PDB file of C-alpha atoms in Angstrom:
ATOM      1  CA  THR A   2       0.000   0.000   0.000  1.00 61.00           C
ATOM      2  CA  ASN A   3       3.037   2.306  -0.009  1.00 66.00           C
ATOM      3  CA  HIS A   4       2.639   5.177  -2.487  1.00 68.00           C
ATOM      4  CA  LEU A   5      -0.995   4.199  -3.243  1.00 71.00           C
ATOM      5  CA  ASP A   6      -3.699   6.831  -2.985  1.00 75.00           C
ATOM      6  CA  LEU A   7      -6.853   6.216  -0.959  1.00 76.00           C
ATOM      7  CA  ASP A   8      -8.924   5.214  -3.966  1.00 79.00           C
ATOM      8  CA  ALA A   9      -6.346   2.635  -5.050  1.00 75.00           C
ATOM      9  CA  ILE A  10      -6.171   1.210  -1.555  1.00 70.00           C
ATOM     10  CA  ALA A  11      -9.964   1.016  -1.342  1.00 80.00           C
ATOM     11  CA  TRP A  12     -10.095  -0.791  -4.700  1.00 77.00           C
ATOM     12  CA  LEU A  13      -7.374  -3.255  -3.604  1.00 71.00           C
ATOM     13  CA  GLU A  14      -9.162  -3.945  -0.336  1.00 73.00           C
ATOM     14  CA  GLU A  15     -12.439  -4.653  -2.151  1.00 81.00           C
ATOM     15  CA  PHE A  16     -10.694  -6.880  -4.680  1.00 77.00           C
ATOM     16  CA  LEU A  17      -8.964  -8.978  -2.022  1.00 70.00           C
ATOM     17  CA  ILE A  18     -12.092  -9.287   0.089  1.00 75.00           C
ATOM     18  CA  ASN A  19     -14.036 -10.703  -2.852  1.00 78.00           C
ATOM     19  CA  PHE A  20     -11.168 -12.817  -4.232  1.00 74.00           C
ATOM     20  CA  GLU A  21     -12.058 -16.510  -3.841  1.00 75.00           C
ATOM     21  CA  ASN A  22      -8.539 -17.948  -3.882  1.00 74.00           C
ATOM     22  CA  THR A  23      -5.657 -17.668  -1.420  1.00 77.00           C
ATOM     23  CA  VAL A  24      -3.464 -14.594  -1.402  1.00 78.00           C
ATOM     24  CA  ILE A  25      -0.395 -14.084   0.770  1.00 80.00           C
ATOM     25  CA  VAL A  26      -0.242 -10.456   1.847  1.00 78.00           C
ATOM     26  CA  VAL A  27       2.924  -8.943   3.335  1.00 80.00           C
ATOM     27  CA  SER A  28       2.415  -5.431   4.629  1.00 77.00           C
ATOM     28  CA  HIS A  29       3.311  -3.060   7.458  1.00 78.00           C
ATOM     29  CA  ASP A  30      -0.085  -1.374   7.170  1.00 80.00           C
ATOM     30  CA  ARG A  31      -2.060  -2.776  10.096  1.00 79.00           C
ATOM     31  CA  TYR A  32      -5.278  -1.144   8.954  1.00 82.00           C
ATOM     32  CA  PHE A  33      -4.968  -2.746   5.534  1.00 80.00           C
ATOM     33  CA  LEU A  34      -4.187  -6.156   7.053  1.00 81.00           C
ATOM     34  CA  ASN A  35      -7.074  -5.769   9.435  1.00 82.00           C
ATOM     35  CA  LYS A  36      -9.442  -5.185   6.529  1.00 79.00           C
ATOM     36  CA  VAL A  37      -8.401  -7.927   4.082  1.00 82.00           C
ATOM     37  CA  CYS A  38      -6.856 -10.791   6.120  1.00 83.00           C
ATOM     38  CA  THR A  39      -8.765 -13.751   7.533  1.00 82.00           C
ATOM     39  CA  GLN A  40      -5.652 -15.522   8.891  1.00 82.00           C
ATOM     40  CA  ILE A  41      -2.355 -14.208  10.207  1.00 80.00           C
ATOM     41  CA  ALA A  42       0.942 -16.139  10.023  1.00 81.00           C
ATOM     42  CA  ASP A  43       3.349 -15.035  12.735  1.00 77.00           C
ATOM     43  CA  ILE A  44       6.898 -15.996  11.651  1.00 74.00           C
ATOM     44  CA  ASP A  45       9.502 -15.752  14.393  1.00 75.00           C
ATOM     45  CA  TYR A  46      12.942 -17.397  14.165  1.00 74.00           C
ATOM     46  CA  ALA A  47      11.829 -20.211  11.810  1.00 71.00           C
ATOM     47  CA  LYS A  48       8.721 -20.825  13.891  1.00 80.00           C
ATOM     48  CA  ILE A  49       5.351 -20.229  12.227  1.00 78.00           C
ATOM     49  CA  GLN A  50       2.181 -19.739  14.261  1.00 79.00           C
ATOM     50  CA  LEU A  51      -1.169 -19.390  12.488  1.00 78.00           C
ATOM     51  CA  TYR A  52      -4.002 -17.322  13.932  1.00 78.00           C
ATOM     52  CA  ALA A  53      -7.558 -17.361  12.562  1.00 83.00           C
ATOM     53  CA  GLY A  54      -8.817 -13.798  12.277  1.00 83.00           C
ATOM     54  CA  ASN A  55      -7.555 -10.383  11.285  1.00 82.00           C
ATOM     55  CA  TYR A  56      -4.651  -8.290  12.490  1.00 82.00           C
ATOM     56  CA  ASP A  57      -6.394  -7.077  15.671  1.00 86.00           C
ATOM     57  CA  PHE A  58      -7.198 -10.641  16.676  1.00 86.00           C
ATOM     58  CA  TRP A  59      -3.590 -11.703  16.077  1.00 81.00           C
ATOM     59  CA  TYR A  60      -2.260  -8.775  18.082  1.00 84.00           C
ATOM     60  CA  GLU A  61      -4.569  -9.451  21.029  1.00 86.00           C
ATOM     61  CA  SER A  62      -3.800 -13.171  20.906  1.00 84.00           C
ATOM     62  CA  SER A  63      -0.038 -12.674  20.722  1.00 82.00           C
ATOM     63  CA  GLN A  64      -0.108 -10.164  23.568  1.00 87.00           C
ATOM     64  CA  LEU A  65      -2.166 -12.612  25.629  1.00 89.00           C
ATOM     65  CA  ILE A  66       0.417 -15.327  24.993  1.00 85.00           C
ATOM     66  CA  VAL A  67       3.225 -12.975  26.022  1.00 87.00           C
ATOM     67  CA  LYS A  68       1.321 -12.073  29.179  1.00 93.00           C
ATOM     68  CA  GLN A  69       0.683 -15.734  29.977  1.00 93.00           C
ATOM     69  CA  MET A  70       4.370 -16.565  29.443  1.00 92.00           C
ATOM     70  CA  LYS A  71       5.440 -13.722  31.708  1.00 94.00           C
ATOM     71  CA  GLU A  72       2.986 -14.865  34.372  1.00 94.00           C
ATOM     72  CA  ALA A  73       4.194 -18.461  34.070  1.00 94.00           C
ATOM     73  CA  ASN A  74       7.821 -17.301  34.375  1.00 95.00           C
ATOM     74  CA  ARG A  75       6.942 -15.159  37.380  1.00 94.00           C
ATOM     75  CA  LYS A  76       5.284 -18.100  39.122  1.00 95.00           C
ATOM     76  CA  LYS A  77       8.226 -20.326  38.245  1.00 96.00           C
ATOM     77  CA  GLU A  78      10.685 -17.791  39.680  1.00 95.00           C
ATOM     78  CA  GLU A  79       8.592 -17.479  42.828  1.00 95.00           C
ATOM     79  CA  LYS A  80       8.531 -21.279  43.173  1.00 96.00           C
ATOM     80  CA  ILE A  81      12.293 -21.479  42.683  1.00 96.00           C
ATOM     81  CA  LYS A  82      12.815 -18.768  45.296  1.00 96.00           C
ATOM     82  CA  GLU A  83      10.463 -20.570  47.678  1.00 95.00           C
ATOM     83  CA  LEU A  84      12.319 -23.852  47.197  1.00 95.00           C
ATOM     84  CA  GLN A  85      15.688 -22.149  47.670  1.00 95.00           C
ATOM     85  CA  GLU A  86      14.479 -20.571  50.903  1.00 96.00           C
ATOM     86  CA  SER A  87      13.147 -23.936  52.093  1.00 94.00           C
ATOM     87  CA  ILE A  88      16.481 -25.604  51.294  1.00 93.00           C
ATOM     88  CA  GLN A  89      18.402 -22.871  53.085  1.00 95.00           C
ATOM     89  CA  ASN A  90      16.103 -23.089  56.115  1.00 95.00           C
ATOM     90  CA  LEU A  91      16.633 -26.864  56.206  1.00 94.00           C
ATOM     91  CA  GLU A  92      20.407 -26.431  55.953  1.00 94.00           C
ATOM     92  CA  ASN A  93      20.327 -23.890  58.788  1.00 95.00           C
ATOM     93  CA  GLU A  94      18.279 -26.252  60.943  1.00 95.00           C
ATOM     94  CA  LYS A  95      20.642 -29.148  60.170  1.00 94.00           C
ATOM     95  CA  LEU A  96      23.651 -27.002  61.039  1.00 95.00           C
ATOM     96  CA  LYS A  97      22.003 -25.957  64.299  1.00 96.00           C
ATOM     97  CA  LEU A  98      21.360 -29.596  65.245  1.00 94.00           C
ATOM     98  CA  SER A  99      24.985 -30.530  64.499  1.00 94.00           C
ATOM     99  CA  GLU A 100      26.287 -27.565  66.472  1.00 96.00           C
ATOM    100  CA  GLU A 101      24.170 -28.466  69.506  1.00 94.00           C
ATOM    101  CA  LEU A 102      25.254 -32.115  69.259  1.00 94.00           C
ATOM    102  CA  ALA A 103      28.910 -31.086  68.969  1.00 95.00           C
ATOM    103  CA  GLU A 104      28.618 -28.934  72.099  1.00 96.00           C
ATOM    104  CA  ARG A 105      27.129 -31.817  74.114  1.00 94.00           C
ATOM    105  CA  ILE A 106      29.815 -34.222  72.905  1.00 95.00           C
ATOM    106  CA  GLU A 107      32.592 -31.743  73.683  1.00 96.00           C
ATOM    107  CA  GLU A 108      31.230 -31.372  77.211  1.00 96.00           C
ATOM    108  CA  SER A 109      31.254 -35.158  77.645  1.00 96.00           C
ATOM    109  CA  LEU A 110      34.778 -35.403  76.255  1.00 96.00           C
ATOM    110  CA  ALA A 111      35.955 -32.764  78.720  1.00 96.00           C
ATOM    111  CA  GLU A 112      34.254 -34.589  81.614  1.00 95.00           C
ATOM    112  CA  ASN A 113      36.114 -37.753  80.584  1.00 95.00           C
ATOM    113  CA  PHE A 114      39.448 -35.923  80.067  1.00 95.00           C
ATOM    114  CA  LEU A 115      39.481 -36.752  76.365  1.00 95.00           C
ATOM    115  CA  SER A 116      39.503 -33.269  74.865  1.00 94.00           C
ATOM    116  CA  ASP A 117      43.220 -33.492  74.018  1.00 93.00           C
ATOM    117  CA  GLN A 118      42.838 -36.867  72.309  1.00 93.00           C
ATOM    118  CA  VAL A 119      39.793 -36.212  70.124  1.00 96.00           C
ATOM    119  CA  ASP A 120      39.208 -33.366  67.667  1.00 96.00           C
ATOM    120  CA  VAL A 121      35.572 -32.354  67.189  1.00 97.00           C
ATOM    121  CA  THR A 122      34.251 -30.654  64.050  1.00 97.00           C
ATOM    122  CA  PHE A 123      30.806 -30.489  62.506  1.00 96.00           C
ATOM    123  CA  ASP A 124      28.899 -29.572  59.379  1.00 95.00           C
ATOM    124  CA  ALA A 125      25.207 -29.524  58.428  1.00 94.00           C
ATOM    125  CA  ASN A 126      25.050 -33.327  58.317  1.00 94.00           C
ATOM    126  CA  CYS A 127      27.161 -34.657  61.149  1.00 94.00           C
ATOM    127  CA  VAL A 128      29.609 -34.237  63.986  1.00 96.00           C
ATOM    128  CA  VAL A 129      33.061 -35.652  63.262  1.00 97.00           C
ATOM    129  CA  LEU A 130      35.296 -37.134  65.964  1.00 97.00           C
ATOM    130  CA  THR A 131      38.881 -37.478  64.728  1.00 97.00           C
ATOM    131  CA  PHE A 132      41.394 -39.817  66.404  1.00 96.00           C
ATOM    132  CA  ASN A 133      45.110 -39.882  65.717  1.00 94.00           C
ATOM    133  CA  GLY A 134      45.984 -43.160  64.024  1.00 92.00           C
ATOM    134  CA  ALA A 135      49.263 -43.534  65.929  1.00 91.00           C
ATOM    135  CA  PHE A 136      47.384 -43.572  69.232  1.00 93.00           C
ATOM    136  CA  LEU A 137      45.060 -46.349  68.076  1.00 96.00           C
ATOM    137  CA  PHE A 138      47.391 -48.512  65.965  1.00 95.00           C
ATOM    138  CA  ASP A 139      51.026 -49.408  65.475  1.00 91.00           C
ATOM    139  CA  SER A 140      52.513 -48.473  62.118  1.00 88.00           C
ATOM    140  CA  GLY A 141      51.201 -50.623  59.270  1.00 90.00           C
ATOM    141  CA  LYS A 142      48.863 -52.568  61.566  1.00 92.00           C
ATOM    142  CA  ALA A 143      45.130 -52.681  62.228  1.00 95.00           C
ATOM    143  CA  ASP A 144      45.084 -54.203  65.705  1.00 95.00           C
ATOM    144  CA  LEU A 145      43.937 -51.748  68.362  1.00 96.00           C
ATOM    145  CA  LYS A 146      46.587 -50.862  70.915  1.00 96.00           C
ATOM    146  CA  THR A 147      45.827 -51.942  74.466  1.00 96.00           C
ATOM    147  CA  GLU A 148      46.351 -48.399  75.747  1.00 95.00           C
ATOM    148  CA  ALA A 149      43.677 -47.120  73.338  1.00 96.00           C
ATOM    149  CA  LEU A 150      40.904 -49.350  74.694  1.00 97.00           C
ATOM    150  CA  PRO A 151      39.996 -47.294  77.804  1.00 96.00           C
ATOM    151  CA  MET A 152      39.492 -44.252  75.596  1.00 96.00           C
ATOM    152  CA  LEU A 153      37.302 -46.230  73.169  1.00 97.00           C
ATOM    153  CA  ASN A 154      35.235 -47.476  76.101  1.00 96.00           C
ATOM    154  CA  LYS A 155      34.509 -43.885  77.060  1.00 96.00           C
ATOM    155  CA  ILE A 156      33.809 -42.972  73.438  1.00 96.00           C
ATOM    156  CA  GLY A 157      31.372 -45.868  73.248  1.00 96.00           C
ATOM    157  CA  LYS A 158      29.431 -44.536  76.231  1.00 95.00           C
ATOM    158  CA  ILE A 159      29.306 -41.057  74.693  1.00 95.00           C
ATOM    159  CA  LEU A 160      28.090 -42.451  71.380  1.00 94.00           C
ATOM    160  CA  SER A 161      25.429 -44.576  73.030  1.00 92.00           C
ATOM    161  CA  LYS A 162      24.189 -41.473  74.830  1.00 90.00           C
ATOM    162  CA  TYR A 163      24.050 -39.050  71.913  1.00 87.00           C
ATOM    163  CA  ALA A 164      24.012 -41.055  68.678  1.00 79.00           C
ATOM    164  CA  ASP A 165      20.387 -41.695  67.724  1.00 79.00           C
ATOM    165  CA  ASP A 166      20.999 -41.831  63.998  1.00 82.00           C
ATOM    166  CA  ASN A 167      23.658 -43.242  61.690  1.00 92.00           C
ATOM    167  CA  ILE A 168      27.277 -43.555  62.765  1.00 95.00           C
ATOM    168  CA  GLU A 169      30.004 -43.938  60.154  1.00 96.00           C
ATOM    169  CA  ILE A 170      33.526 -45.040  61.032  1.00 97.00           C
ATOM    170  CA  GLU A 171      36.178 -44.152  58.450  1.00 98.00           C
ATOM    171  CA  GLY A 172      39.813 -45.185  58.277  1.00 97.00           C
ATOM    172  CA  HIS A 173      42.313 -42.824  56.594  1.00 96.00           C
ATOM    173  CA  THR A 174      46.019 -43.111  55.783  1.00 96.00           C
ATOM    174  CA  ASP A 175      48.800 -40.950  54.419  1.00 94.00           C
ATOM    175  CA  SER A 176      50.076 -41.315  50.852  1.00 93.00           C
ATOM    176  CA  VAL A 177      53.197 -43.335  51.623  1.00 92.00           C
ATOM    177  CA  PRO A 178      52.946 -46.800  49.997  1.00 92.00           C
ATOM    178  CA  LEU A 179      53.173 -49.818  52.270  1.00 90.00           C
ATOM    179  CA  ASN A 180      56.337 -51.901  52.044  1.00 84.00           C
ATOM    180  CA  GLY A 181      55.380 -55.504  52.645  1.00 78.00           C
ATOM    181  CA  GLY A 182      53.473 -56.490  55.751  1.00 81.00           C
ATOM    182  CA  ARG A 183      50.044 -58.012  56.150  1.00 89.00           C
ATOM    183  CA  TYR A 184      48.106 -55.440  54.095  1.00 92.00           C
ATOM    184  CA  GLU A 185      48.727 -54.968  50.388  1.00 92.00           C
ATOM    185  CA  ASN A 186      48.027 -51.232  50.252  1.00 94.00           C
ATOM    186  CA  ASN A 187      46.646 -48.243  52.137  1.00 95.00           C
ATOM    187  CA  ASP A 188      43.100 -48.917  50.944  1.00 96.00           C
ATOM    188  CA  VAL A 189      43.081 -52.313  52.621  1.00 96.00           C
ATOM    189  CA  LEU A 190      44.838 -51.032  55.749  1.00 96.00           C
ATOM    190  CA  SER A 191      42.358 -48.187  56.225  1.00 97.00           C
ATOM    191  CA  SER A 192      39.426 -50.577  55.755  1.00 97.00           C
ATOM    192  CA  TYR A 193      40.707 -52.964  58.422  1.00 97.00           C
ATOM    193  CA  ARG A 194      41.378 -50.126  60.841  1.00 97.00           C
ATOM    194  CA  ALA A 195      37.818 -48.851  60.450  1.00 97.00           C
ATOM    195  CA  LEU A 196      36.559 -52.411  60.921  1.00 97.00           C
ATOM    196  CA  ALA A 197      38.643 -52.822  64.098  1.00 97.00           C
ATOM    197  CA  VAL A 198      37.040 -49.750  65.692  1.00 97.00           C
ATOM    198  CA  PHE A 199      33.608 -50.861  64.499  1.00 97.00           C
ATOM    199  CA  ASP A 200      34.001 -54.352  65.980  1.00 97.00           C
ATOM    200  CA  TYR A 201      35.245 -52.994  69.306  1.00 97.00           C
ATOM    201  CA  LEU A 202      32.345 -50.565  69.683  1.00 97.00           C
ATOM    202  CA  LYS A 203      29.869 -53.236  68.558  1.00 95.00           C
ATOM    203  CA  ASP A 204      31.116 -55.643  71.211  1.00 95.00           C
ATOM    204  CA  ASN A 205      31.743 -53.195  74.049  1.00 95.00           C
ATOM    205  CA  ALA A 206      29.243 -50.333  73.718  1.00 94.00           C
ATOM    206  CA  SER A 207      25.468 -50.193  73.917  1.00 91.00           C
ATOM    207  CA  ILE A 208      25.055 -49.105  70.310  1.00 93.00           C
ATOM    208  CA  ASP A 209      22.685 -50.702  67.841  1.00 92.00           C
ATOM    209  CA  PRO A 210      24.999 -52.191  65.180  1.00 93.00           C
ATOM    210  CA  SER A 211      22.392 -51.496  62.505  1.00 92.00           C
ATOM    211  CA  ILE A 212      23.067 -47.744  62.724  1.00 93.00           C
ATOM    212  CA  MET A 213      26.843 -48.185  62.372  1.00 95.00           C
ATOM    213  CA  LYS A 214      28.837 -48.698  59.215  1.00 96.00           C
ATOM    214  CA  HIS A 215      32.543 -48.660  58.438  1.00 97.00           C
ATOM    215  CA  SER A 216      34.678 -47.890  55.405  1.00 97.00           C
ATOM    216  CA  GLY A 217      38.281 -47.393  54.399  1.00 97.00           C
ATOM    217  CA  ARG A 218      39.092 -44.168  52.593  1.00 96.00           C
ATOM    218  CA  GLY A 219      42.789 -44.835  52.079  1.00 95.00           C
ATOM    219  CA  GLU A 220      44.859 -41.786  51.189  1.00 95.00           C
ATOM    220  CA  TYR A 221      42.138 -40.071  49.151  1.00 96.00           C
ATOM    221  CA  GLU A 222      40.782 -37.582  51.699  1.00 95.00           C
ATOM    222  CA  PRO A 223      43.810 -35.894  53.282  1.00 95.00           C
ATOM    223  CA  ILE A 224      43.310 -33.110  55.778  1.00 95.00           C
ATOM    224  CA  ALA A 225      46.958 -31.999  55.712  1.00 95.00           C
ATOM    225  CA  ASP A 226      49.959 -31.864  53.400  1.00 95.00           C
ATOM    226  CA  ASN A 227      51.385 -35.338  52.768  1.00 94.00           C
ATOM    227  CA  SER A 228      54.772 -33.857  51.847  1.00 94.00           C
ATOM    228  CA  THR A 229      55.630 -33.184  55.510  1.00 95.00           C
ATOM    229  CA  PRO A 230      55.924 -35.595  58.467  1.00 93.00           C
ATOM    230  CA  GLU A 231      53.460 -33.489  60.460  1.00 94.00           C
ATOM    231  CA  GLY A 232      50.930 -33.543  57.631  1.00 94.00           C
ATOM    232  CA  ARG A 233      51.236 -37.291  57.135  1.00 93.00           C
ATOM    233  CA  ALA A 234      50.736 -37.831  60.863  1.00 93.00           C
ATOM    234  CA  LYS A 235      47.467 -35.865  60.730  1.00 94.00           C
ATOM    235  CA  ASN A 236      46.263 -37.809  57.720  1.00 95.00           C
ATOM    236  CA  ARG A 237      46.757 -41.161  59.502  1.00 95.00           C
ATOM    237  CA  ARG A 238      43.515 -41.056  61.425  1.00 96.00           C
ATOM    238  CA  VAL A 239      40.147 -42.609  62.196  1.00 97.00           C
ATOM    239  CA  GLU A 240      36.993 -40.513  61.971  1.00 98.00           C
ATOM    240  CA  ILE A 241      33.672 -41.293  63.615  1.00 97.00           C
ATOM    241  CA  LYS A 242      30.834 -39.367  61.990  1.00 96.00           C
ATOM    242  CA  ILE A 243      27.644 -38.967  64.019  1.00 95.00           C
ATOM    243  CA  TYR A 244      24.806 -37.904  61.753  1.00 94.00           C
ATOM    244  CA  ASN A 245      21.979 -35.692  62.972  1.00 91.00           C
ATOM    245  CA  ALA A 246      18.269 -36.476  62.668  1.00 88.00           C
ATOM    246  CA  LEU A 247      17.865 -34.349  59.533  1.00 90.00           C
ATOM    247  CA  SER A 248      20.952 -35.555  57.679  1.00 84.00           C
ATOM    248  CA  ALA A 249      18.915 -37.790  55.368  1.00 70.00           C
ATOM    249  CA  TYR A 250      17.082 -34.751  53.923  1.00 61.00           C
TER     250      TYR A 250
END
């Protein structure tokens, strides 16, 4: 319709309205499209959407779709925010439970004069008791030292008092390969050390064995630098993880 006078446009409109076949009209003149079109093809990035009706109907329909999409996105964002807040609230509650449990365990350790022998840390899932491997075992062995048993007896009483959920016993080593001996590598050694602590607590503490499990982690989770003697000594350890009531969520 560019450069056409009003009479020419009126004639073209009348012709197209009465034309019995299909005509594809491409125009920027909304009034013209509104007058002659019975269907609108909306082409957007190789996607074609057909609308029955004239230009006004297409415009209203497309705007309604945009509005519906915006509303759907708004609801989705609100739901995501709600879920994120719920997750954060759960994490805060889990952390609070672990902190309270850690405080009670630390008090019991102090009452039993064990604070210097056991390190206590915690996260949102559990409280971790860390024992120096050299105190529990001789080098390259997985038999509990006799002098370590009184401490484990006290630990067993503390666990039976405060551990209502899962307990995990993990053995850890440094990165120095074993040279001969009974155990072929650090993986096997750490597994047997965890099993030794598990068996002792199972037989000597009032703890339901079904809530305890044990595993060997070998050298794969160091807490210190294995390139120094001090770091390797810290890495040779046994950890007892006491999970809180919400740790499964």
